[in-house]
Amino acid sequence: MPKAPNQPPRRPLTLRDVAAASGVSEMTVSRVLRDRGAVSDATRARVEAAARSLGYVPNRIAGGLASQRVNLVGVIIPSLSNMVFPEVLSGISDALDAGGLHPVVGVTHYAPAREETVLYEMLAWRPAGIIIAGVEHSAASRAMLAAAAVPVVQIMDTDGAAIDSVVGISHRAAGRAMAAEILAAGYRRIGFLGTTMPDDHRARKRMEGFETALAEAGVPLSERAFYSGGSALRKGREMTEALLARRPDLDFLYYSNDLIGAGGLLWCLEQGFDVPGRLGLAGFNGIDLLEGLPRRLATMDACRREIGRIAAQIVAGRYPGSAAGGIRVELAPTLQRGDTIRRCPPTQGAPS
Amino acid sequence: MPKAPNQPPRRPLTLRDVAAASGVSEMTVSRVLRDRGAVSDATRARVEAAARSLGYVPNRIAGGLASQRVNLVGVIIPSLSNMVFPEVLSGISDALDAGGLHPVVGVTHYAPAREETVLYEMLAWRPAGIIIAGVEHSAASRAMLAAAAVPVVQIMDTDGAAIDSVVGISHRAAGRAMAAEILAAGYRRIGFLGTTMPDDHRARKRMEGFETALAEAGVPLSERAFYSGGSALRKGREMTEALLARRPDLDFLYYSNDLIGAGGLLWCLEQGFDVPGRLGLAGFNGIDLLEGLPRRLATMDACRREIGRIAAQIVAGRYPGSAAGGIRVELAPTLQRGDTIRRCPPTQGAPS
DNA sequence: GTGAAAGCGCTAACAT
DNA sequence: ATGTTAGCGCTTTCAC
């Protein structure tokens, strides 16, 4: 045990120790350390010196109990394996920092039951706020969130009933917008490739919006394929190959995320397909990775870091209007056409 | 403000409320809720019903103060943008779950000063343990960690002085091992491509180990290039192009991570280079993504999830021997030769 | 500008 | 199997 080389079996330091060492009351030490209330410069200096030399670290458990305020924020996300969530978390972490807040992370693995457990555990810490992915929750979870006496920010998805604040994009609208773009480019035999994940509501909504918009234009979705698990890039290859073997007539593939889309793109290029002339491709998320591919996959930016940043600001009370609570921020994802959607319909001239 | 439709301005529920509602003492309620000590089934049932119907959530701040035990674990990592850290965090999160522990995440952005701040904040919560990336810390950070009365696990890197427990791989050895593999395959004009990040000690150690092993074999490192920021995949392309323009004689490129390596690989294949015959390539980390590339990049698995899992188990006291503290776990990264290192030296016949 | 008293909501330790 | 007592280490409030 390399620790504690030769110290006596010290009991943890308290304010009392710092007070004794600096010859003032605990109360004054507390004031100095929290930088609250008037303290003379001389006293302040002595206290700070004492605290530093003792290596005193305040006890936020006691502080939190006494003050009924805590600098922890619960962050509940479905996964850490999909880069989307770390990116959101990164935005959250950076913005919380500015307010001296710290994220406690809970991962649900897309399971509502785990969401309940995690949420319960987090509320037990009486956090300064809860940031939770999605707008779909079990009745128990909704009840806890509604009863919690703290700001709640649901993130990433705006299609649903809000509990308190919401920051995200409309995935239904994102699906619709991509459909419109694809139709405008003249593609008509369109396939969808996505995850089976039954609780990934955002992916489902994108598909629904996509399919609805196609149907409204009189273009039924021709084919769909779903996968689960494994390397997304490879799955993208495999699914694309399988799908096109089954339906060689397809002229567009819409992927539920950029990674499987990138896999599909790489495969199509290797096969020498005419992309985007004969076959168009699009993904979703706007991941960084796409920049380094041989061709830029069409995609739609999901505003991940921005969503995290704004959610954290709302919790910290640093977002305009957030003092009142019940903020709603719907971001507008930008469609990046990239190089995998053709510029105009094949049989049609340029517009007047 | 959609919350609190018509409730009276309730004060937060306490044990006392549950006790009153179920007709027993606070202590008995506490026993039921923590599942500790003997309670009759009848009493237990009544208490549970009361707690549930009131929507009571225990207050861990008060509980932690009284019991001097907290179910939070501080996790300090340099970044969330590099997928490596979310993967470690994912392993940590999963393993902590099993012990009812929750990670509080702090991001240092590779800045020692931020590491100090974050660490101080975390220790203030008297966490059940600290998991921190790397073995390089400022004097102040080391002092805090050494004085902390909790398990400390330094992760990802075993090349350095331990404070308490360490779980990771030797990046120097990883660099050496890759050098040996490359030399054995007969490559002799070798370049290195990495990040400028002055505080990424693991990348530095890999390069040092790599260069040292080459030098020992009488093969100096021919060339090196560094980058910072931007899409790693694209940077990999750009750097590779630039480096080979400057030094077209190189026959091997060792990348400090898989993403820039993948960028380089894609570029080389597009150029029609003979990989691995004329030019060999290797990365580091063993990311999932590589599976979907046209050719599998040689790499070395950094055991990221495993490191996270073990570190969390040590903190939770669930790792063999971890009760004693001061555990050291050095994982052996496996070299995956993939398709970008040739099988045998070009001018030499098959063995015997 | 500084100090004293009370108590935050729970749990350890000891009753019974 | 259940209850009582005494704090955990701070901060709030009020006094000086």
Coordinates of C-alpha atoms in Angstrom, one line a residue, chain A:
Chain A
M1 CA 0.0 0.0 0.0
P2 CA 2.0 2.9 -1.3
K3 CA -0.2 5.6 0.4
A4 CA 0.3 7.4 3.7
P5 CA 4.0 7.0 4.1
N6 CA 4.5 8.1 7.7
Q7 CA 1.5 10.2 8.7
P8 CA -0.3 9.4 12.0
P9 CA -3.7 7.8 11.6
R10 CA -5.3 11.2 11.0
R11 CA -8.9 11.8 11.3
P12 CA -10.3 13.9 8.4
L13 CA -9.8 17.6 8.6
T14 CA -12.7 19.8 9.4
L15 CA -13.4 23.5 9.5
R16 CA -12.7 23.3 13.2
D17 CA -9.1 22.4 12.4
V18 CA -8.6 25.2 10.1
A19 CA -10.3 27.6 12.6
A20 CA -7.9 26.4 15.3
A21 CA -4.9 26.8 13.0
S22 CA -5.8 30.3 12.0
G23 CA -7.2 31.6 15.3
V24 CA -10.7 32.5 14.1
S25 CA -14.1 30.9 14.4
E26 CA -15.4 28.1 12.1
M27 CA -17.9 30.6 10.8
T28 CA -15.2 32.9 9.6
V29 CA -13.3 30.1 7.9
S30 CA -16.5 29.1 6.2
R31 CA -17.0 32.6 4.9
V32 CA -13.5 32.8 3.5
L33 CA -13.6 29.4 1.9
R34 CA -16.9 30.2 0.2
D35 CA -16.0 33.8 -0.5
R36 CA -19.2 35.0 1.0
G37 CA -19.8 37.7 3.5
A38 CA -17.4 40.4 4.6
V39 CA -14.0 39.3 5.9
S40 CA -11.0 41.5 6.5
D41 CA -8.1 41.0 4.1
A42 CA -5.8 40.0 7.0
T43 CA -8.1 37.4 8.3
R44 CA -8.8 36.0 4.9
A45 CA -5.1 35.7 4.2
R46 CA -4.5 33.8 7.5
V47 CA -7.3 31.5 6.9
E48 CA -6.3 30.7 3.3
A49 CA -2.8 30.0 4.4
A50 CA -3.9 27.7 7.2
A51 CA -6.3 25.8 4.9
R52 CA -3.7 25.4 2.2
S53 CA -0.9 24.3 4.6
L54 CA -3.2 21.7 6.3
G55 CA -4.4 20.5 2.9
Y56 CA -8.0 21.1 3.9
V57 CA -10.7 20.1 1.5
P58 CA -14.2 21.3 2.4
N59 CA -16.9 18.7 2.9
R60 CA -19.7 19.3 0.5
I61 CA -21.8 16.6 2.0
A62 CA -22.1 18.6 5.2
G63 CA -22.3 21.8 3.3
G64 CA -25.0 20.5 1.0
L65 CA -27.0 19.3 3.9
A66 CA -26.8 22.6 5.7
S67 CA -27.4 24.8 2.7
Q68 CA -29.8 22.6 0.8
R69 CA -27.8 23.3 -2.3
V70 CA -25.7 20.9 -4.2
N71 CA -23.4 21.4 -7.2
L72 CA -24.2 18.1 -8.8
V73 CA -26.3 17.7 -12.0
G74 CA -27.7 14.3 -12.9
V75 CA -27.2 13.4 -16.6
I76 CA -29.1 10.4 -17.9
I77 CA -28.3 9.0 -21.3
P78 CA -29.0 5.7 -23.0
S79 CA -25.4 4.8 -23.9
L80 CA -21.8 5.8 -24.0
S81 CA -20.9 3.5 -26.9
N82 CA -22.5 5.7 -29.5
M83 CA -20.4 8.8 -29.9
V84 CA -23.5 10.9 -30.1
F85 CA -23.9 10.8 -26.3
P86 CA -20.3 11.5 -25.3
E87 CA -20.5 14.6 -27.6
V88 CA -23.6 15.8 -25.8
L89 CA -22.0 15.1 -22.5
S90 CA -19.0 17.0 -23.6
G91 CA -21.1 20.0 -24.3
I92 CA -22.8 19.6 -20.9
S93 CA -19.6 19.2 -19.0
D94 CA -18.1 22.3 -20.6
A95 CA -21.1 24.4 -19.8
L96 CA -21.6 23.1 -16.3
D97 CA -17.9 23.9 -15.5
A98 CA -18.7 27.6 -16.0
G99 CA -21.2 27.4 -13.2
G100 CA -19.1 25.2 -10.9
L101 CA -21.4 22.3 -11.4
H102 CA -20.5 18.6 -12.0
P103 CA -22.2 15.9 -14.0
V104 CA -23.2 12.6 -12.4
V105 CA -23.6 10.2 -15.3
G106 CA -26.2 7.5 -15.5
V107 CA -26.5 5.1 -18.5
T108 CA -29.8 3.4 -19.1
H109 CA -28.8 1.1 -22.0
Y110 CA -32.1 2.1 -23.6
A111 CA -34.0 0.3 -20.8
P112 CA -36.9 2.2 -19.2
A113 CA -36.5 0.2 -16.0
R114 CA -32.9 1.2 -15.7
E115 CA -33.9 4.8 -16.3
E116 CA -36.2 4.6 -13.3
T117 CA -33.5 3.2 -11.1
V118 CA -30.9 5.7 -12.2
L119 CA -33.2 8.6 -11.9
Y120 CA -34.2 7.6 -8.4
E121 CA -30.6 7.3 -7.4
M122 CA -29.8 10.7 -8.8
L123 CA -32.7 12.5 -7.2
A124 CA -31.6 11.0 -3.9
W125 CA -28.6 13.4 -4.2
R126 CA -30.9 16.4 -4.5
P127 CA -29.0 17.6 -7.5
A128 CA -29.1 21.1 -8.9
G129 CA -30.9 19.7 -12.0
I130 CA -31.5 16.7 -14.1
I131 CA -30.6 16.5 -17.8
I132 CA -32.2 13.5 -19.4
A133 CA -32.2 12.2 -23.0
G134 CA -35.5 11.8 -24.8
V135 CA -39.1 12.6 -24.0
E136 CA -40.3 9.1 -23.6
H137 CA -40.4 7.9 -20.0
S138 CA -42.2 5.4 -17.9
A139 CA -45.1 6.7 -15.7
A140 CA -42.9 6.3 -12.7
S141 CA -40.1 8.2 -14.2
R142 CA -42.4 11.0 -15.3
A143 CA -43.8 11.2 -11.8
M144 CA -40.4 11.5 -10.2
L145 CA -39.3 14.1 -12.7
A146 CA -42.5 16.1 -12.2
A147 CA -42.3 15.9 -8.5
A148 CA -38.6 16.7 -8.3
A149 CA -38.0 20.2 -7.0
V150 CA -35.2 20.9 -9.5
P151 CA -34.9 22.0 -13.1
V152 CA -35.5 19.1 -15.5
V153 CA -34.2 19.4 -19.1
Q154 CA -35.2 16.7 -21.6
I155 CA -32.7 16.8 -24.4
M156 CA -32.2 15.7 -28.0
D157 CA -35.8 15.3 -29.1
T158 CA -38.6 17.9 -29.1
D159 CA -41.3 15.6 -30.5
G160 CA -43.3 14.9 -27.3
A161 CA -44.8 16.2 -24.1
A162 CA -42.4 18.3 -22.0
I163 CA -42.1 17.9 -18.3
D164 CA -40.2 21.1 -17.7
S165 CA -37.6 22.3 -20.2
V166 CA -36.7 20.7 -23.5
V167 CA -33.7 21.3 -25.8
G168 CA -33.3 19.3 -29.0
I169 CA -34.4 18.9 -32.6
S170 CA -37.4 17.4 -34.2
H171 CA -36.4 14.1 -35.5
R172 CA -39.6 13.8 -37.4
A173 CA -38.9 17.1 -39.1
A174 CA -35.4 15.9 -39.8
G175 CA -36.7 12.8 -41.5
R176 CA -39.2 14.9 -43.5
A177 CA -36.5 17.4 -44.6
M178 CA -34.3 14.7 -45.9
A179 CA -37.1 13.1 -47.7
A180 CA -37.9 16.4 -49.4
E181 CA -34.3 16.9 -50.4
I182 CA -34.1 13.4 -51.9
L183 CA -37.4 13.8 -53.8
A184 CA -36.3 17.1 -55.1
A185 CA -33.2 15.5 -56.5
G186 CA -35.5 13.1 -58.4
Y187 CA -34.8 9.9 -56.6
R188 CA -37.9 7.6 -56.5
R189 CA -37.0 4.1 -55.4
I190 CA -35.8 4.7 -51.8
G191 CA -34.6 2.3 -49.1
F192 CA -34.1 2.9 -45.4
L193 CA -31.5 1.2 -43.3
G194 CA -31.5 1.5 -39.5
T195 CA -31.2 -0.1 -36.1
T196 CA -33.7 -2.5 -34.6
M197 CA -33.3 -0.9 -31.2
P198 CA -36.9 -0.7 -30.2
D199 CA -36.4 2.0 -27.6
D200 CA -34.4 4.3 -29.9
H201 CA -37.3 6.7 -30.3
R202 CA -35.3 9.3 -32.2
A203 CA -34.3 6.9 -34.9
R204 CA -37.9 5.7 -35.1
K205 CA -39.2 9.2 -35.4
R206 CA -36.7 10.0 -38.2
M207 CA -37.9 7.0 -40.1
E208 CA -41.6 7.9 -39.5
G209 CA -41.1 11.5 -40.7
F210 CA -39.1 10.3 -43.6
E211 CA -41.7 7.7 -44.6
T212 CA -44.6 10.0 -44.1
A213 CA -43.1 12.7 -46.3
L214 CA -42.4 10.2 -49.0
A215 CA -45.9 8.8 -48.8
E216 CA -47.4 12.3 -49.0
A217 CA -45.5 12.8 -52.3
G218 CA -46.9 9.6 -53.6
V219 CA -43.6 7.7 -53.2
P220 CA -43.8 4.7 -50.9
L221 CA -40.7 3.7 -49.1
S222 CA -39.5 0.8 -51.3
E223 CA -37.6 -1.3 -48.8
R224 CA -36.1 -1.3 -45.3
A225 CA -33.5 -3.2 -43.4
F226 CA -32.6 -3.2 -39.7
Y227 CA -29.5 -4.4 -37.8
S228 CA -28.3 -4.5 -34.2
G229 CA -25.0 -4.7 -32.6
G230 CA -21.5 -5.0 -34.0
S231 CA -19.3 -2.5 -35.8
A232 CA -21.6 0.0 -37.4
L233 CA -19.3 0.7 -40.3
R234 CA -19.1 -2.9 -41.1
K235 CA -22.8 -3.4 -40.7
G236 CA -23.4 -0.6 -43.1
R237 CA -21.3 -2.4 -45.7
E238 CA -23.1 -5.7 -45.1
M239 CA -26.6 -4.4 -45.1
T240 CA -26.0 -2.3 -48.1
E241 CA -24.7 -5.3 -50.1
A242 CA -27.6 -7.5 -48.9
L243 CA -30.2 -4.8 -49.6
L244 CA -29.0 -4.0 -53.1
A245 CA -28.7 -7.7 -53.9
R246 CA -32.4 -8.0 -53.0
R247 CA -33.4 -4.7 -54.6
P248 CA -30.9 -3.7 -57.3
D249 CA -33.4 -1.2 -58.6
L250 CA -33.1 1.1 -55.6
D251 CA -31.8 4.6 -56.4
F252 CA -31.4 6.0 -52.8
L253 CA -30.4 4.7 -49.4
Y254 CA -31.2 6.6 -46.3
Y255 CA -29.3 5.4 -43.3
S256 CA -30.4 6.0 -39.7
N257 CA -26.9 7.1 -38.7
D258 CA -23.7 8.3 -40.4
L259 CA -21.5 5.3 -39.4
I260 CA -23.6 2.7 -41.2
G261 CA -24.0 5.3 -44.0
A262 CA -20.2 5.6 -44.2
G263 CA -19.9 1.9 -44.4
G264 CA -22.4 1.8 -47.2
L265 CA -20.7 4.6 -49.0
L266 CA -17.3 2.9 -48.8
W267 CA -18.8 -0.3 -50.2
C268 CA -20.6 1.4 -53.0
L269 CA -17.5 3.2 -54.1
E270 CA -15.5 0.0 -54.0
Q271 CA -18.1 -1.6 -56.3
G272 CA -17.7 1.3 -58.7
F273 CA -21.3 2.5 -58.3
D274 CA -22.2 5.8 -59.7
V275 CA -22.7 7.8 -56.6
P276 CA -24.8 10.0 -56.5
G277 CA -25.9 9.7 -60.1
R278 CA -27.2 6.2 -60.1
L279 CA -27.5 5.8 -56.4
G280 CA -27.8 8.5 -53.7
L281 CA -26.9 8.1 -50.1
A282 CA -27.6 10.0 -46.9
G283 CA -26.9 9.5 -43.2
F284 CA -27.7 11.4 -40.0
N285 CA -25.8 13.2 -37.3
G286 CA -23.1 15.1 -39.0
I287 CA -20.2 13.4 -37.4
D288 CA -16.7 14.6 -37.8
L289 CA -15.5 11.4 -39.4
L290 CA -17.4 12.1 -42.6
E291 CA -14.9 14.8 -43.5
G292 CA -12.2 12.3 -44.1
L293 CA -14.1 9.9 -46.3
P294 CA -13.4 9.7 -50.1
R295 CA -16.7 11.5 -50.6
R296 CA -18.7 13.5 -48.2
L297 CA -21.8 11.6 -47.2
A298 CA -25.0 13.7 -47.2
T299 CA -26.2 14.1 -43.6
M300 CA -27.9 16.4 -41.1
D301 CA -26.3 17.9 -38.2
A302 CA -27.9 16.8 -34.9
C303 CA -26.5 19.8 -33.0
R304 CA -25.2 17.6 -30.3
R305 CA -22.7 19.7 -28.4
E306 CA -25.0 22.7 -28.7
I307 CA -27.9 20.8 -27.2
G308 CA -25.6 19.8 -24.3
R309 CA -24.4 23.3 -23.8
I310 CA -27.9 24.9 -23.7
A311 CA -29.3 22.2 -21.4
A312 CA -26.5 22.8 -19.0
Q313 CA -27.0 26.6 -19.2
I314 CA -30.6 26.1 -18.4
V315 CA -29.8 24.1 -15.3
A316 CA -27.3 26.6 -14.3
G317 CA -29.8 29.4 -14.7
R318 CA -27.5 31.0 -17.3
Y319 CA -29.8 30.7 -20.3
P320 CA -32.0 33.7 -21.1
G321 CA -35.4 33.1 -19.5
S322 CA -34.3 29.9 -17.7
A323 CA -35.0 31.5 -14.3
A324 CA -38.7 31.2 -15.1
G325 CA -38.3 27.5 -16.0
G326 CA -40.2 25.6 -18.7
I327 CA -37.9 26.7 -21.5
R328 CA -38.3 25.1 -24.9
V329 CA -35.4 25.3 -27.4
E330 CA -35.9 23.6 -30.8
L331 CA -32.7 23.8 -32.8
A332 CA -32.7 23.7 -36.6
P333 CA -30.5 20.9 -37.9
T334 CA -28.7 21.9 -41.1
L335 CA -28.9 19.6 -44.0
Q336 CA -25.4 19.0 -45.5
R337 CA -25.9 17.7 -49.0
G338 CA -22.3 16.6 -49.4
D339 CA -21.4 14.7 -52.5
T340 CA -23.9 11.8 -52.3
I341 CA -27.1 13.5 -53.4
R342 CA -27.1 14.7 -57.0
R343 CA -27.8 18.4 -57.7
C344 CA -30.9 18.0 -59.9
P345 CA -33.1 15.3 -61.3
P346 CA -31.5 13.2 -64.0
T347 CA -34.1 13.5 -66.8
Q348 CA -34.9 17.2 -66.2
G349 CA -33.2 20.4 -67.3
A350 CA -32.0 23.2 -65.0
P351 CA -34.9 25.4 -63.7
S352 CA -35.6 28.3 -66.0

